[in-house]
XYZ file of C-alpha atoms in Angstrom:
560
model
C 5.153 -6.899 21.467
C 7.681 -3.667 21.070
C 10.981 -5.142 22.197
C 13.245 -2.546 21.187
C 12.981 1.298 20.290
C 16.241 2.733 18.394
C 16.253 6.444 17.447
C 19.362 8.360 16.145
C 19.656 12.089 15.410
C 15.950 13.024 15.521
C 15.765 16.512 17.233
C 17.342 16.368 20.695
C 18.170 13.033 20.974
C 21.753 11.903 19.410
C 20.963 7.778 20.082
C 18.498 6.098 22.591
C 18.115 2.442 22.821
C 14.881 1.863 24.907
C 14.331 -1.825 25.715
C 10.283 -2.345 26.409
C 9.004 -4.524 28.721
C 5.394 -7.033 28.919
C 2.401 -4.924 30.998
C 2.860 -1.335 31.512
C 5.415 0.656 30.176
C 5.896 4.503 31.595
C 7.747 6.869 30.513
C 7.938 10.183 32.353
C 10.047 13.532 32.465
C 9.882 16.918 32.833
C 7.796 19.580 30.629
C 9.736 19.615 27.240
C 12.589 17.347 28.149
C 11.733 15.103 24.553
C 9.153 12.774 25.712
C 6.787 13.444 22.661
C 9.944 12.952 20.354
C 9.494 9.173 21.109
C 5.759 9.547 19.800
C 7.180 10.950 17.084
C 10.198 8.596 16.406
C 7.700 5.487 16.696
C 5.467 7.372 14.429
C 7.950 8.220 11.923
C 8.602 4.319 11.993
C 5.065 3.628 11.293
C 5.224 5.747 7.975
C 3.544 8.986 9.396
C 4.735 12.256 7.202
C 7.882 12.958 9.376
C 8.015 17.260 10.624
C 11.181 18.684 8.975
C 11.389 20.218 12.529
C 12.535 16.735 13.790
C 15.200 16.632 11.465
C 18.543 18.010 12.143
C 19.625 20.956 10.315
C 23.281 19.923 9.813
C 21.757 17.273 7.218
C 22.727 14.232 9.288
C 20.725 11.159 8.524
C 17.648 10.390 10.815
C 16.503 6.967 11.345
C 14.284 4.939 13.835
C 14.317 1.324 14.196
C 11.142 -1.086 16.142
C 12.231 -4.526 17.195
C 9.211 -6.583 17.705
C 8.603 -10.096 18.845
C 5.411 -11.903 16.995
C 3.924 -15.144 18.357
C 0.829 -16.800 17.639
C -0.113 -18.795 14.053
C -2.768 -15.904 13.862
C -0.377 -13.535 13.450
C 2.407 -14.888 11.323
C -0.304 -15.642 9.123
C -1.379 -12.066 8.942
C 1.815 -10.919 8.248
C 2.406 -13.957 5.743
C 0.142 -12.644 3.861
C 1.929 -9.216 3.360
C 4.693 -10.913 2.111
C 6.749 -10.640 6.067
C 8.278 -13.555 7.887
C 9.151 -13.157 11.562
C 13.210 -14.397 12.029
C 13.725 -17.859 13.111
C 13.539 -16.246 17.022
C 10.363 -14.657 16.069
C 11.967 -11.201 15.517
C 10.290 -8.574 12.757
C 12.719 -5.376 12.220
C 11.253 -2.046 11.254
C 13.463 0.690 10.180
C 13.450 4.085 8.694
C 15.899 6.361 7.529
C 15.551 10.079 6.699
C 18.198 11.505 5.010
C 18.330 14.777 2.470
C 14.343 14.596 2.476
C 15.038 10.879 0.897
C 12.932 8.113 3.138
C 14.401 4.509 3.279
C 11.827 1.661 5.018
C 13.169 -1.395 5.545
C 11.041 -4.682 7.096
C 13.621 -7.119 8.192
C 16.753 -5.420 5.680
C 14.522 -5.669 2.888
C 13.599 -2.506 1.251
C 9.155 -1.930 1.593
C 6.955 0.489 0.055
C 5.234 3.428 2.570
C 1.987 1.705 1.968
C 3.380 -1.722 3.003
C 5.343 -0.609 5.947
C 1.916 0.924 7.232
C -0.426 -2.080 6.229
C 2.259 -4.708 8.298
C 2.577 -1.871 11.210
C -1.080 -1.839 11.647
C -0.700 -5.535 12.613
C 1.597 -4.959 15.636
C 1.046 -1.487 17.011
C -1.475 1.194 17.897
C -0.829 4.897 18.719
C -3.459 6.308 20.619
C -2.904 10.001 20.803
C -4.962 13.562 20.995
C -5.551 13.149 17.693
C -7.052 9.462 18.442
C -9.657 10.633 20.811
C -10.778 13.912 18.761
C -11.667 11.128 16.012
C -14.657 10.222 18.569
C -16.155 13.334 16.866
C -16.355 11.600 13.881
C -19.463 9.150 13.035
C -17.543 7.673 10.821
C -14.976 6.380 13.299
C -18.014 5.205 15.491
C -18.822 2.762 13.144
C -14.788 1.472 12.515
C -15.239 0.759 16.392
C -18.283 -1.064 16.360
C -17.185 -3.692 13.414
C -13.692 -3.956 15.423
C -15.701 -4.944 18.254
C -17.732 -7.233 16.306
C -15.430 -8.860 13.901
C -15.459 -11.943 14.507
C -19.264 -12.188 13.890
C -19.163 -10.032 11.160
C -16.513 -11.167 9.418
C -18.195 -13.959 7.085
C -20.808 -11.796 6.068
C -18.539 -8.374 5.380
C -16.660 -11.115 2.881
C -19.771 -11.659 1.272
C -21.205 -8.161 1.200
C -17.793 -6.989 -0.037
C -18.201 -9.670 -2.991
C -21.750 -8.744 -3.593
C -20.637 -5.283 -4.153
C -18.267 -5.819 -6.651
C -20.710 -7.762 -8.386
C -23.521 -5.100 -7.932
C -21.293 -2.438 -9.301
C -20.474 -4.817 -12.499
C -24.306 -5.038 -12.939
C -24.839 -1.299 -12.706
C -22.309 0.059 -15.224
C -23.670 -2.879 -17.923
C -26.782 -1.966 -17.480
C -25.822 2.026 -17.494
C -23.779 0.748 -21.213
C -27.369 0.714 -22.519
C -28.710 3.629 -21.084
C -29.136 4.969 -25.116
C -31.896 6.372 -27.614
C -32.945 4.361 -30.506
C -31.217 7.291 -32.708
C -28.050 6.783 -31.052
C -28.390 3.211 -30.936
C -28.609 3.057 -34.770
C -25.884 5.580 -35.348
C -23.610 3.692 -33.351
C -24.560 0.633 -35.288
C -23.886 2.555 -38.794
C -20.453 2.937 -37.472
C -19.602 0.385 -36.267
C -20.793 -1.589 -39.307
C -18.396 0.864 -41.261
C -15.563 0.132 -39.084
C -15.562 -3.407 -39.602
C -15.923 -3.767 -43.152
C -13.003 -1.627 -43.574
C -11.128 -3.907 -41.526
C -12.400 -7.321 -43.204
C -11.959 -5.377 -46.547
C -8.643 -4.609 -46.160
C -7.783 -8.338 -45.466
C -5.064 -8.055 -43.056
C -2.297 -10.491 -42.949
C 0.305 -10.719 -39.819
C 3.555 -9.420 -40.562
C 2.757 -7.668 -43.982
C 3.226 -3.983 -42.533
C 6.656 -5.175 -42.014
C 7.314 -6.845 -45.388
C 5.988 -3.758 -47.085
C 8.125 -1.288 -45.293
C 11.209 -3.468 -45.920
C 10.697 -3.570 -49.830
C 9.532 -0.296 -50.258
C 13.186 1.045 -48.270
C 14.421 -1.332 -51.003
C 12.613 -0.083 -53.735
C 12.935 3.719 -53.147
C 16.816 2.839 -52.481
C 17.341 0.925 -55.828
C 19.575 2.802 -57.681
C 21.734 3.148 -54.372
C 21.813 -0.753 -54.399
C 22.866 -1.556 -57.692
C 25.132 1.190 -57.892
C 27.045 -0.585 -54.354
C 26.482 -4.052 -55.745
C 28.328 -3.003 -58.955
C 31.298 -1.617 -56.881
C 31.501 -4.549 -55.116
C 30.959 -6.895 -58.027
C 34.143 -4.885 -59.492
C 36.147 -5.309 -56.666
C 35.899 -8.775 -55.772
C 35.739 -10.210 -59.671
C 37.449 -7.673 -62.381
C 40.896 -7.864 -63.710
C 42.099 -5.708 -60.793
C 39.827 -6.962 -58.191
C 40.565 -8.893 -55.478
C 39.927 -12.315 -57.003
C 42.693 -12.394 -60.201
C 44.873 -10.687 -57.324
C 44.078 -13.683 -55.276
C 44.715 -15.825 -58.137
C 47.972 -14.584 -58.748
C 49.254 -14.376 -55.232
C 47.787 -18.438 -55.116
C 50.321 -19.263 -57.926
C 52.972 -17.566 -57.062
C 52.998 -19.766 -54.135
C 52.215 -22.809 -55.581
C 55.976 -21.871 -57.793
C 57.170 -20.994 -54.611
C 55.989 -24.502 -52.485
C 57.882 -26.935 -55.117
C 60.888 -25.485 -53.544
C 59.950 -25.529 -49.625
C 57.592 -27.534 -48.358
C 56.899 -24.578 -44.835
C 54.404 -22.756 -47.505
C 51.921 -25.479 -48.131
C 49.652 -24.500 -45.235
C 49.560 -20.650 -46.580
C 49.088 -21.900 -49.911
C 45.810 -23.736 -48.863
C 45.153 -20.067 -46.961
C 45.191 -18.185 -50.170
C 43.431 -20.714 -52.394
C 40.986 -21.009 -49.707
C 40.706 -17.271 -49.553
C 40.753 -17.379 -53.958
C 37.600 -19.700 -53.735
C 35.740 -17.558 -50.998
C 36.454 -14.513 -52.878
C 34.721 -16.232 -56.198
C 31.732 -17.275 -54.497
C 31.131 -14.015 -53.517
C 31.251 -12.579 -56.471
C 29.033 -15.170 -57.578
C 26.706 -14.349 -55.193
C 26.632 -10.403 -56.020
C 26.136 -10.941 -59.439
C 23.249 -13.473 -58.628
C 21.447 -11.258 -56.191
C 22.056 -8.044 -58.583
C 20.778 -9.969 -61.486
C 17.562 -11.231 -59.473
C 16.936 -7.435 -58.559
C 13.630 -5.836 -60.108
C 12.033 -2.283 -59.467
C 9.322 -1.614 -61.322
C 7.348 1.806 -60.965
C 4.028 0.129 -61.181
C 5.278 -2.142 -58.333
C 6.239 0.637 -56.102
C 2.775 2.527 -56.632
C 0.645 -0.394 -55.491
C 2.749 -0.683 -52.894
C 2.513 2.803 -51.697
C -1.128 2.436 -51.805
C -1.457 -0.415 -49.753
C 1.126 1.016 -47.389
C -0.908 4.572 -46.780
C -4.147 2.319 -46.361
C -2.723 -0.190 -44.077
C -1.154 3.307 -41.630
C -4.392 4.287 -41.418
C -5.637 1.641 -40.365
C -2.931 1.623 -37.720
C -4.013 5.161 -36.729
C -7.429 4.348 -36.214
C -7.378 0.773 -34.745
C -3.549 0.058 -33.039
C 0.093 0.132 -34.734
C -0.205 -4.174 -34.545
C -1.620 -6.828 -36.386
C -3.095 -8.212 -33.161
C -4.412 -4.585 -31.929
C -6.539 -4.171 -35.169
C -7.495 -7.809 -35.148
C -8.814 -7.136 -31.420
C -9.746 -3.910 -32.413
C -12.407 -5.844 -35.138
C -13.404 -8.731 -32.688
C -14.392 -5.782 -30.151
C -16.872 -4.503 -32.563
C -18.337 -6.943 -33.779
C -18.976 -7.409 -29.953
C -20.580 -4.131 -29.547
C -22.410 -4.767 -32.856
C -23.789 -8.317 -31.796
C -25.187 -5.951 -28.640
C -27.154 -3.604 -30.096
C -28.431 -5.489 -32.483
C -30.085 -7.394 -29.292
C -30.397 -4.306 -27.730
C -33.882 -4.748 -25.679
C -33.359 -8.612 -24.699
C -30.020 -7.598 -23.225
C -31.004 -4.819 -21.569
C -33.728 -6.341 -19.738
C -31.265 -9.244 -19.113
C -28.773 -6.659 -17.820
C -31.555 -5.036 -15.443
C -32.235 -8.712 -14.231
C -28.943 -8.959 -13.388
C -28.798 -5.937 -11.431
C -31.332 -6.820 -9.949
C -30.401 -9.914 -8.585
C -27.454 -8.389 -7.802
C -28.948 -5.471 -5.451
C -31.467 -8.186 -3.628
C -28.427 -10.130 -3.000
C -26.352 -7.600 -1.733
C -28.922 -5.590 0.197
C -29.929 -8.770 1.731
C -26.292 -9.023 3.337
C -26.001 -5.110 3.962
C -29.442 -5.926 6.165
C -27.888 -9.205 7.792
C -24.769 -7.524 8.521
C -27.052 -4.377 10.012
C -28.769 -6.879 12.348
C -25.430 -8.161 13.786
C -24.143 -4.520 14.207
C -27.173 -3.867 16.587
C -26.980 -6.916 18.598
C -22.962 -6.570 18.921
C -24.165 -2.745 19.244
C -26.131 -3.282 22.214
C -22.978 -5.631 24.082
C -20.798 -2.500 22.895
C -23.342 -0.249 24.923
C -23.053 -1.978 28.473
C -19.906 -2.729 28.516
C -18.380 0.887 27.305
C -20.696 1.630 30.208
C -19.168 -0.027 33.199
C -15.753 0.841 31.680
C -16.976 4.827 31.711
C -18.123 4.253 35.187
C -14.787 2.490 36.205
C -13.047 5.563 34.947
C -14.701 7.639 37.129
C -18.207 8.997 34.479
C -20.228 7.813 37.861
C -23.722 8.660 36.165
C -23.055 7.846 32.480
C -25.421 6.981 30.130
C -24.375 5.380 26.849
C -26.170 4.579 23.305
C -25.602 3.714 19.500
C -28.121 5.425 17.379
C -28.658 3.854 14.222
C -29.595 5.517 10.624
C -29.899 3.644 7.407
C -28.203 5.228 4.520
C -30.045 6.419 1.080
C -27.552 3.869 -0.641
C -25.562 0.703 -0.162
C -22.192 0.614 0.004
C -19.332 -2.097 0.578
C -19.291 -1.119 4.266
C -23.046 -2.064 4.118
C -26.320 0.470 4.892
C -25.519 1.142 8.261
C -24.341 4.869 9.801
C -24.346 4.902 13.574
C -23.414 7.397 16.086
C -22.155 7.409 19.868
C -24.296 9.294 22.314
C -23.881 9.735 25.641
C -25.046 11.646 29.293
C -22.937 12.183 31.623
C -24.961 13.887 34.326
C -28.014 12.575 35.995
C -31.613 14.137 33.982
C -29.819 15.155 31.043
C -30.799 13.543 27.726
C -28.676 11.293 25.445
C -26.548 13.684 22.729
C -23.672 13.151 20.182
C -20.014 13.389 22.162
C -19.158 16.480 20.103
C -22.150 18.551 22.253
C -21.209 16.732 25.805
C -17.757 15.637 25.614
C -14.413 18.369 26.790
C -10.559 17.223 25.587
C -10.321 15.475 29.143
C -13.565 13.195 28.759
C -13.004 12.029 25.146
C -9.308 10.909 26.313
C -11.072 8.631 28.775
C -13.984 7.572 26.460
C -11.577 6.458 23.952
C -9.573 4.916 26.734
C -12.730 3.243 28.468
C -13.487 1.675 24.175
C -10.062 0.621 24.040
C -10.315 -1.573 27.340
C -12.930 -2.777 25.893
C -11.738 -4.067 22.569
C -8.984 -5.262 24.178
C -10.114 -8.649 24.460
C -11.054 -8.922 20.895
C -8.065 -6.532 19.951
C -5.268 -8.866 17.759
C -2.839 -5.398 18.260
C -0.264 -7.044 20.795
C 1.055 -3.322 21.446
C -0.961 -0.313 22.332
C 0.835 3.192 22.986
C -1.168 5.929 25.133
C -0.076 9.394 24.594
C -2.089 12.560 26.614
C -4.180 10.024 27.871
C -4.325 11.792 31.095
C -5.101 15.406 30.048
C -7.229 17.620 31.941
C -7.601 14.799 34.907
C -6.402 14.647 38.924
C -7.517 12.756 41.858
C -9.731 9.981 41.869
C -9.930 9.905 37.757
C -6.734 9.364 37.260
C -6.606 6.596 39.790
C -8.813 4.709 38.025
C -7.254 5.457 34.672
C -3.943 4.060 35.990
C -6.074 1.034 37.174
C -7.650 0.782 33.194
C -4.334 1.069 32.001
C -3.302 -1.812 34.114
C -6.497 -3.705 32.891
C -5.354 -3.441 29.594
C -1.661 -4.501 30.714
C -2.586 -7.927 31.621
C -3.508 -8.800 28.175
C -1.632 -6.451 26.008
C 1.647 -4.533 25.957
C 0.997 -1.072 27.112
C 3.229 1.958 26.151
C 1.892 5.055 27.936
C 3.659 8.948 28.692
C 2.076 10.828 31.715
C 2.751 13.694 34.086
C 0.427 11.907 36.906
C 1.975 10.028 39.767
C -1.123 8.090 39.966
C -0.500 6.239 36.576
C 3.302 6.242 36.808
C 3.235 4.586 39.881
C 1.338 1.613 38.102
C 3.997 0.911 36.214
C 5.547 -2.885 35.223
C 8.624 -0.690 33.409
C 8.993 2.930 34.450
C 11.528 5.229 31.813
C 12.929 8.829 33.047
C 13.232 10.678 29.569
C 15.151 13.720 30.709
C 17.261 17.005 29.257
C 21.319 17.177 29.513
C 23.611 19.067 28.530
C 26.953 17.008 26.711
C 30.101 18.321 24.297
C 28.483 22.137 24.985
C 24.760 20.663 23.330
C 21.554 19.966 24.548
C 20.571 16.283 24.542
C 17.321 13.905 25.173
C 18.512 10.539 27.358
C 16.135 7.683 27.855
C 16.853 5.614 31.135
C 15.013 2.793 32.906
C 14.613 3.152 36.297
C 15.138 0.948 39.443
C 12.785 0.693 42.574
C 14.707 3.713 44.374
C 14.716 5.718 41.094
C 11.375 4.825 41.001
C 10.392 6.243 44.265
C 12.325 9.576 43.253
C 10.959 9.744 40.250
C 7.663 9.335 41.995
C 8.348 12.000 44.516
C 9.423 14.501 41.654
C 5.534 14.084 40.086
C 3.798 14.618 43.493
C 5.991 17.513 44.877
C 8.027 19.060 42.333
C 11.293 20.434 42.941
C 11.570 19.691 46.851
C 11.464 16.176 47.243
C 10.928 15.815 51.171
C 11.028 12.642 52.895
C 7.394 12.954 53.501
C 7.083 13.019 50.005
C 8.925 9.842 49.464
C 7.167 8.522 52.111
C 3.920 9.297 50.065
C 5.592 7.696 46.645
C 6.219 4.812 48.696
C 2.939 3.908 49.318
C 1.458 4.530 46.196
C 3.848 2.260 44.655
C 2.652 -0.096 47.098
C -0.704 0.159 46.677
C -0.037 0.103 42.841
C 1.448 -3.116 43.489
C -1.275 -4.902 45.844
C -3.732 -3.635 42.974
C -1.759 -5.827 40.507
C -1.734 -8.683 42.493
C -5.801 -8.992 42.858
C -6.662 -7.528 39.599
């Protein structure tokens, strides 16, 4: 569950630490005094594409941190599995930071990708907002709440399907690699046969390129060589080189060391320094003599040099690229030379493939409409426990043309709401109000087979009064028992239902306008109360009135 909700300088608020309760969380407040900038905060924590709007325009940094508590093996091994490991107290920290249009996530102080902040959020929380319950007109999302519903059944098979698939989709693109005329076919072949004896023909060898670069620089370079090595040579060995220098300087001080006995260790210096000085120019003179450059030399080696580049251009700049390069088509060769019996073998494999996976695409069909028709009656009595007295409610199923991962399957919600009138999609029966309490009549339901310990309800009660929302506080409460419910309203009805009841309310401090975030007590509850069901005069007999609906609210809890 949501333990903690930090937010720092995101529009009006400056700091709010909002600690969240088990059940029923409420937070209420007056018409633009912030309350959808918490919606916002927690979704800018999720990874949602923050409004620059909610951003401060003197460039200070905005950042949002959830504390949440995880229990349950299920769970930790859910998250294990995206690389997250709750604290030792069971603790997982997500934080984001907005700063210069630069976005910082954080899981736990480590530093997360968008993607992975999302795909671990998904595991702990669920916004359920306007935009939620417009989804509904979506077939698409119709089916996403069936297999949520049915997971546990499906599960198994989905694996398999999803396997299948991939394998099915192998299949089709090898047998599409054959999807060729005989003219082509034999074309390609004539190539390819030319490609590869130019590669055997020119007999590679690993490392060559390399050696003939290195002795064609030498080559091109010799007179630049000999003409150093000749310096050098003169240097190191002629009369007024370094080495009869040496040997001067090495008897001088032997003359000198008969006389004090302090200049035998730079004596063995300089004769050490005569003898390295000889065997260098030892060495020159070796390696000059030992040098050849013949003109005939350098022309084969040009030759072989301009036909091994090409080959690079064609075929990879490596040894090991051209050598794969060769293996690969002799592949492709071996292929169409046994064009026909690998084709057919190819179409047997697809084949198989298809049968196999349209075999689980129908066994995962048949568990959708049995789960379907548990999905139907029980949407049902939640529609009619949110006040949809004569409801009527139905999955339509349609196969698809093709298969797909997801299976063969499209399926629709329809529904009647009034007594006589036939079944039709929500988007021709369904107002803003009703699709709120649809979605919110399929959420009670999943709860039970709902993992998502944390469920947030935003404009859950638009366009309702009275009775309906009565029984959408009572839903709401429902819910509560088994999950942790986070829910904004403007109806007394639901607030009064609350386990943890917030004020989010406008003031004004250091000459600027401010959001503050404030749990209430039982008498701030009761005023709070009053304020929903009269406005600005709160009379006694409008306290009276809150009083009794929190006590009714309460007796409901006790026997639900």
């Amino acid at each position: 569950m949501l333990l903690n909700l930090h937010v720092k300088n995101l529009a009006l608020i400056d700091e709010a630490d909002v600690n969240l309760g088990e059940g029923l969380n409420i937070l209420t407040g007056e018409t633009g005094a912030g309350k959808s900038i918490l919606i916002d905060a927690v979704n800018m924590a999720l990874g949602v594409k923050t409004s620059r709007g909610l951003l401060r325009e003197n460039g200070e940094p905005a950042g949002v941190e959830l504390l949440f508590g995880v229990s349950g093996q299920e769970k930790e091994e859910a998250l294990g599995v995206l690389g997250v490991t709750p604290e030792e107290d069971g603790s997982v920290l997500i934080a984001r930071r907005i700063s210069h249009g630069k976005s910082v996530c954080r899981i736990n102080d480590e530093t997360v990708t968008v993607s992975r902040l999302r795909a671990v959020t998904a595991l702990l929380i669920d916004i359920h907002g306007q935009h939620e319950h417009q989804s509904l007109l979506h077939k698409a999302k119709h089916l996403e709440i069936l297999d949520s519903y049915a997971r546990v059944r499906e599960q198994g098979v989905r694996e398999r399907l999803s396997e299948a698939y991939r394998t099915l989709t192998g299949a089709e693109k090898e047998l599409a690699s054959y999807e060729m005329g005989e003219e082509e076919r034999i074309r390609e072949m004539d190539f390819l046969s030319y490609e590869i004896g130019e590669l055997i023909q020119a007999e590679l060898k690993d490392g060559e390129i390399e050696e003939l670069e290195l002795r064609h620089r030498q080559m091109v370079n010799g007179g630049r060589i000999l003409e150093g090595l000749g310096r050098a040579m003169e240097y190191a060995g002629s009369e007024t080189g370094a080495g009869d220098l040496l040997s001067r300087a090495v008897r001088e001080l032997s003359e000198a060391a008969h006389y004090d006995d302090g200049l035998s260790e730079l004596l063995s210096q300089a004769e050490e320094a005569e003898g390295l000085v000889n065997d260098l120019g030892r060495a020159l003179s070796d390696y000059a003599s030992g040098l050849e450059f013949d003109d005939r030399e350098l022309s084969l080696l040009e030759s072989r040099l301009d036909l091994l580049h090409g080959l690079q251009a064609k075929y990879g700049e490596t040894y090991g690229e051209m050598t794969e390069a060769l293996e690969s088509r002799r592949e492709r060769l071996e292929t169409l030379q046994d064009f026909r019996e690998r084709k057919q073998a190819a179409r047997e494999a697809y084949e198989t493939a298809r049968e196999e996976a349209y075999g689980l695409a129908k066994e995962l069909s048949r568990i959708r409409k049995e789960e379907a028709a548990k999905l139907t009656d029980a949407v049902r009595e939640a529609l009619v426990d949110l006040n949809f007295l004569e409801v009527r409610f139905s999955v339509e199923f349609a196969e698809l043309s093709g298969i797909s991962a997801n299976g063969i399957d499209e399926i629709e919600f329809l529904l009647s709401t009034n007594p006589g009138e036939p079944l039709k999609p929500l988007s021709q029966v369904a107002s803003g109000g009703e699709l709120s309490r649809i979605m919110l009549a399929i959420k009670a339901v999943l709860a039970d087979s709902d993992d998502i310990p944390t469920l947030i309800f935003d404009e859950i009660d638009a366009g309702i009064s009275g009775r309906t929302a009565q029984r959408v506080s009572e839903k709401l409460n429902d819910i509560g028992r088994s999950h942790q419910v986070i829910c904004i309203t403007h109806l007394p009805q639901i607030a009064a239902m609350a386990d943890c009841h917030y004020k989010i309310e406008k003031t004004v401090r250091g000459g600027r306008t401010v959001t503050e975030v404030t749990r209430l007590k039982d008498d701030e509850e009761i005023e709070e109360l009053g304020r929903l069901l009269g406005g600005a005069a709160i009379t006694e007999a409008v306290k009276k009135n809150a009083r009794e609906m929190k006590e009714l609210a309460k007796n409901r809890k006790q026997f639900s």
